[in-house]
Amino acid sequence: MEPIARTFGQTDWITITLMASLLFPIIAKSIYYPRFLNFIILPFNNKYISMYTKKEKLFNWFHFLMSVFQVINSTLFIFFIWRSYFNPTEAKNPYIFPLLLAGVFLFIGTKTMAQLFNGFIFNSYNTFNELIFKKLTYLNYSGIILFIANVFLAYVFIDSKIIIIIALILFLVINIIGWITVLNNYQKFISTYFFYFILYLCALEIAPLVIMGSFLK
């Protein structure tokens, strides 16, 4: 019997990526089980937000683990969007996903640092820290949706545009809930710095999305 040469295809590295990303919530669950349970019901109950906003905020291991999980799956989802809608030929390039992953890490990291820097400028670091924590918590939760979508896009409904649209809608719904929570909790702060808040939205929320959309094209 002659050995059969097997090529390392896209499904292989996608499987490895999905399994690797899954390690992070598994570790988070095993170490921070009560916190993980509160996190899972986040869209239906804001107990997680009320319990942990004042305690550890951005810089804690649970938040870090779930953020890495979210970033990996966000990047993989962006890859599927790019492959399905924009450039299926170049998507076969083995360097595309690592470049996208580095770009998303850099994007979120730079954006977060810029937002915290705004907190220093307005002498409201703690408020900005809490605000960013809440937004990123909902973003991290949406990583679960993207993980499920990625599994479907990789193995069940391969590159299905319907799955992509459904996942995007759910992603937006979860993050809109997060934004509504932030706006409700910080109405007084926002009204005090309303002009700067509009500048913040344009510079650090809308503009980066436009840039990312232009990059995908």
CSV table of C-alpha atoms in Angstrom, one decimal, residues 5-216:
chain,number,residue,atom,x,y,z
A,5,ALA,CA,0.0,12.5,0.0
A,6,ARG,CA,-2.4,14.8,1.7
A,7,THR,CA,-2.4,18.6,1.2
A,8,PHE,CA,-3.0,21.0,4.0
A,9,GLY,CA,-6.2,22.6,2.8
A,10,GLN,CA,-8.3,25.5,4.0
A,11,THR,CA,-10.6,23.3,6.0
A,12,ASP,CA,-7.6,22.0,8.0
A,13,TRP,CA,-6.4,25.4,9.2
A,14,ILE,CA,-10.0,26.6,9.8
A,15,THR,CA,-10.6,23.6,12.0
A,16,ILE,CA,-7.3,24.3,13.9
A,17,THR,CA,-8.3,27.9,14.3
A,18,LEU,CA,-11.8,27.1,15.6
A,19,MET,CA,-10.5,24.5,18.0
A,20,ALA,CA,-7.8,26.9,19.2
A,21,SER,CA,-10.3,29.7,19.8
A,22,LEU,CA,-12.5,27.4,21.7
A,23,LEU,CA,-9.8,26.8,24.3
A,24,PHE,CA,-10.1,30.3,25.6
A,25,PRO,CA,-13.8,30.2,26.7
A,26,ILE,CA,-13.1,26.6,28.1
A,27,ILE,CA,-10.3,28.0,30.2
A,28,ALA,CA,-12.4,30.9,31.2
A,29,LYS,CA,-15.2,28.7,32.2
A,30,SER,CA,-13.0,26.3,34.2
A,31,ILE,CA,-11.3,29.1,36.2
A,32,TYR,CA,-14.2,31.6,36.5
A,33,TYR,CA,-17.3,29.4,36.4
A,34,PRO,CA,-19.8,31.7,38.2
A,35,ARG,CA,-18.6,34.6,36.1
A,36,PHE,CA,-18.9,32.6,32.9
A,37,LEU,CA,-22.5,31.6,33.8
A,38,ASN,CA,-23.4,35.3,34.3
A,39,PHE,CA,-21.7,36.2,31.0
A,40,ILE,CA,-23.7,33.6,29.0
A,41,ILE,CA,-27.0,35.2,29.9
A,42,LEU,CA,-25.7,38.7,29.2
A,43,PRO,CA,-28.3,39.8,26.5
A,44,PHE,CA,-31.2,38.7,28.7
A,45,ASN,CA,-29.9,39.8,32.1
A,46,ASN,CA,-27.4,42.6,32.9
A,47,LYS,CA,-26.3,40.9,36.1
A,48,TYR,CA,-22.8,40.4,34.7
A,49,ILE,CA,-22.4,44.1,33.8
A,50,SER,CA,-23.7,45.3,37.2
A,51,MET,CA,-21.5,42.8,39.1
A,52,TYR,CA,-18.2,43.3,37.3
A,53,THR,CA,-18.2,46.9,35.9
A,54,LYS,CA,-17.0,48.4,39.2
A,55,LYS,CA,-14.7,45.5,40.2
A,56,GLU,CA,-12.1,44.6,37.7
A,57,LYS,CA,-13.2,46.4,34.5
A,58,LEU,CA,-11.0,46.0,31.4
A,59,PHE,CA,-7.9,44.4,32.8
A,60,ASN,CA,-8.7,41.0,34.1
A,61,TRP,CA,-8.0,37.5,32.8
A,62,PHE,CA,-11.6,36.5,32.1
A,63,HIS,CA,-12.2,39.5,29.9
A,64,PHE,CA,-8.8,38.9,28.2
A,65,LEU,CA,-9.7,35.2,27.4
A,66,MET,CA,-13.1,36.1,26.0
A,67,SER,CA,-11.6,39.0,24.0
A,68,VAL,CA,-9.1,36.7,22.3
A,69,PHE,CA,-11.9,34.2,21.5
A,70,GLN,CA,-13.9,37.0,20.0
A,71,VAL,CA,-11.0,38.5,18.0
A,72,ILE,CA,-10.1,35.1,16.5
A,73,ASN,CA,-13.7,34.4,15.5
A,74,SER,CA,-14.3,37.9,14.3
A,75,THR,CA,-11.3,37.6,12.0
A,76,LEU,CA,-12.4,34.2,10.7
A,77,PHE,CA,-15.9,35.6,10.1
A,78,ILE,CA,-14.4,38.6,8.2
A,79,PHE,CA,-12.4,36.0,6.2
A,80,PHE,CA,-15.6,34.2,5.2
A,81,ILE,CA,-17.2,37.5,4.2
A,82,TRP,CA,-14.2,38.4,2.1
A,83,ARG,CA,-14.2,34.9,0.5
A,84,SER,CA,-17.9,34.9,-0.2
A,85,TYR,CA,-18.4,38.5,-1.4
A,86,PHE,CA,-15.2,40.1,-2.5
A,87,ASN,CA,-12.2,38.1,-3.4
A,88,PRO,CA,-12.5,34.3,-3.4
A,89,THR,CA,-9.3,33.8,-5.4
A,90,GLU,CA,-7.0,35.7,-3.0
A,91,ALA,CA,-8.7,34.0,0.0
A,92,LYS,CA,-6.7,30.9,-0.9
A,93,ASN,CA,-3.5,32.8,0.0
A,94,PRO,CA,-2.2,31.2,3.3
A,95,TYR,CA,-1.0,34.5,4.6
A,96,ILE,CA,-4.4,36.2,4.4
A,97,PHE,CA,-5.8,35.0,7.7
A,98,PRO,CA,-2.7,35.8,9.8
A,99,LEU,CA,-2.7,39.3,8.2
A,100,LEU,CA,-6.4,39.8,9.0
A,101,LEU,CA,-5.9,38.5,12.5
A,102,ALA,CA,-3.0,40.9,13.1
A,103,GLY,CA,-5.1,43.7,11.7
A,104,VAL,CA,-8.1,43.0,13.9
A,105,PHE,CA,-5.9,42.7,17.0
A,106,LEU,CA,-4.2,46.0,16.1
A,107,PHE,CA,-7.5,47.6,15.3
A,108,ILE,CA,-9.2,46.7,18.6
A,109,GLY,CA,-6.1,47.3,20.6
A,110,THR,CA,-5.4,50.8,19.1
A,111,LYS,CA,-9.0,51.8,19.3
A,112,THR,CA,-9.2,50.8,23.0
A,113,MET,CA,-6.0,52.6,23.9
A,114,ALA,CA,-7.3,55.7,22.0
A,115,GLN,CA,-10.6,55.6,24.0
A,116,LEU,CA,-8.7,55.3,27.3
A,117,PHE,CA,-6.5,58.2,26.3
A,118,ASN,CA,-9.7,60.2,25.8
A,119,GLY,CA,-10.5,59.4,29.4
A,120,PHE,CA,-7.3,60.9,30.5
A,121,ILE,CA,-7.9,64.0,28.4
A,122,PHE,CA,-11.3,64.6,29.9
A,123,ASN,CA,-10.1,63.6,33.4
A,124,SER,CA,-12.7,60.8,33.3
A,125,TYR,CA,-10.5,57.7,33.1
A,126,ASN,CA,-12.7,55.5,35.3
A,127,THR,CA,-15.9,56.4,33.4
A,128,PHE,CA,-14.3,55.7,30.1
A,129,ASN,CA,-12.9,52.4,31.5
A,130,GLU,CA,-16.4,51.3,32.6
A,131,LEU,CA,-17.9,52.5,29.3
A,132,ILE,CA,-15.3,50.6,27.2
A,133,PHE,CA,-15.7,47.5,29.4
A,134,LYS,CA,-19.4,47.4,28.8
A,135,LYS,CA,-19.1,47.8,25.0
A,136,LEU,CA,-16.3,45.2,24.8
A,137,THR,CA,-18.3,42.8,27.0
A,138,TYR,CA,-21.1,42.8,24.5
A,139,LEU,CA,-18.7,42.6,21.6
A,140,ASN,CA,-17.1,39.5,23.3
A,141,TYR,CA,-20.5,37.9,23.7
A,142,SER,CA,-21.1,38.4,20.0
A,143,GLY,CA,-18.0,36.3,19.5
A,144,ILE,CA,-20.1,33.3,20.5
A,145,ILE,CA,-22.5,34.0,17.6
A,146,LEU,CA,-19.6,34.4,15.2
A,147,PHE,CA,-18.1,31.1,16.4
A,148,ILE,CA,-21.4,29.3,15.6
A,149,ALA,CA,-21.6,31.0,12.3
A,150,ASN,CA,-18.0,30.1,11.4
A,151,VAL,CA,-18.8,26.4,12.1
A,152,PHE,CA,-21.7,26.5,9.8
A,153,LEU,CA,-19.8,28.4,7.1
A,154,ALA,CA,-16.9,26.0,7.3
A,155,TYR,CA,-18.7,22.7,7.4
A,156,VAL,CA,-22.4,22.8,6.9
A,157,PHE,CA,-23.5,25.7,4.7
A,158,ILE,CA,-20.1,26.5,3.2
A,159,ASP,CA,-19.7,30.2,2.4
A,160,SER,CA,-23.5,30.7,2.7
A,161,LYS,CA,-24.5,34.3,2.3
A,162,ILE,CA,-27.7,33.7,4.2
A,163,ILE,CA,-25.7,32.5,7.2
A,164,ILE,CA,-23.5,35.5,7.0
A,165,ILE,CA,-26.4,37.9,6.9
A,166,ILE,CA,-28.2,36.2,9.8
A,167,ALA,CA,-24.9,36.2,11.9
A,168,LEU,CA,-24.4,39.9,11.0
A,169,ILE,CA,-27.9,40.7,12.1
A,170,LEU,CA,-27.5,38.9,15.5
A,171,PHE,CA,-24.1,40.5,15.9
A,172,LEU,CA,-25.6,44.0,15.4
A,173,VAL,CA,-28.5,43.3,17.7
A,174,ILE,CA,-26.2,42.2,20.5
A,175,ASN,CA,-24.0,45.2,20.1
A,176,ILE,CA,-26.9,47.6,19.8
A,177,ILE,CA,-28.2,46.2,23.1
A,178,GLY,CA,-24.7,47.0,24.5
A,179,TRP,CA,-24.8,50.6,23.1
A,180,ILE,CA,-28.3,51.2,24.5
A,181,THR,CA,-27.1,50.0,27.9
A,182,VAL,CA,-24.1,52.4,27.7
A,183,LEU,CA,-26.3,55.3,26.6
A,184,ASN,CA,-28.8,54.7,29.4
A,185,ASN,CA,-26.2,54.4,32.1
A,186,TYR,CA,-24.1,57.5,31.0
A,187,GLN,CA,-26.8,59.9,29.9
A,188,LYS,CA,-25.6,62.6,32.3
A,189,PHE,CA,-21.9,62.2,31.3
A,190,ILE,CA,-22.8,62.2,27.6
A,191,SER,CA,-25.0,65.3,27.8
A,192,THR,CA,-22.1,67.1,29.6
A,193,TYR,CA,-19.7,66.3,26.8
A,194,PHE,CA,-22.2,66.0,24.0
A,195,PHE,CA,-20.0,67.7,21.3
A,196,TYR,CA,-17.0,65.6,22.2
A,197,PHE,CA,-19.1,62.5,22.3
A,198,ILE,CA,-20.2,63.1,18.7
A,199,LEU,CA,-16.5,63.6,17.7
A,200,TYR,CA,-15.7,60.4,19.6
A,201,LEU,CA,-18.4,58.5,17.6
A,202,CYS,CA,-17.2,59.8,14.3
A,203,ALA,CA,-13.5,59.3,15.0
A,204,LEU,CA,-13.4,56.1,17.0
A,205,GLU,CA,-16.5,54.2,16.1
A,206,ILE,CA,-17.7,55.1,12.6
A,207,ALA,CA,-14.4,56.0,10.9
A,208,PRO,CA,-12.6,52.7,11.8
A,209,LEU,CA,-15.6,50.7,10.4
A,210,VAL,CA,-15.5,52.6,7.2
A,211,ILE,CA,-11.7,52.0,6.9
A,212,MET,CA,-12.2,48.3,7.5
A,213,GLY,CA,-14.9,48.1,4.9
A,214,SER,CA,-12.7,49.9,2.4
A,215,PHE,CA,-9.9,47.4,3.2
A,216,LEU,CA,-12.2,44.4,2.5
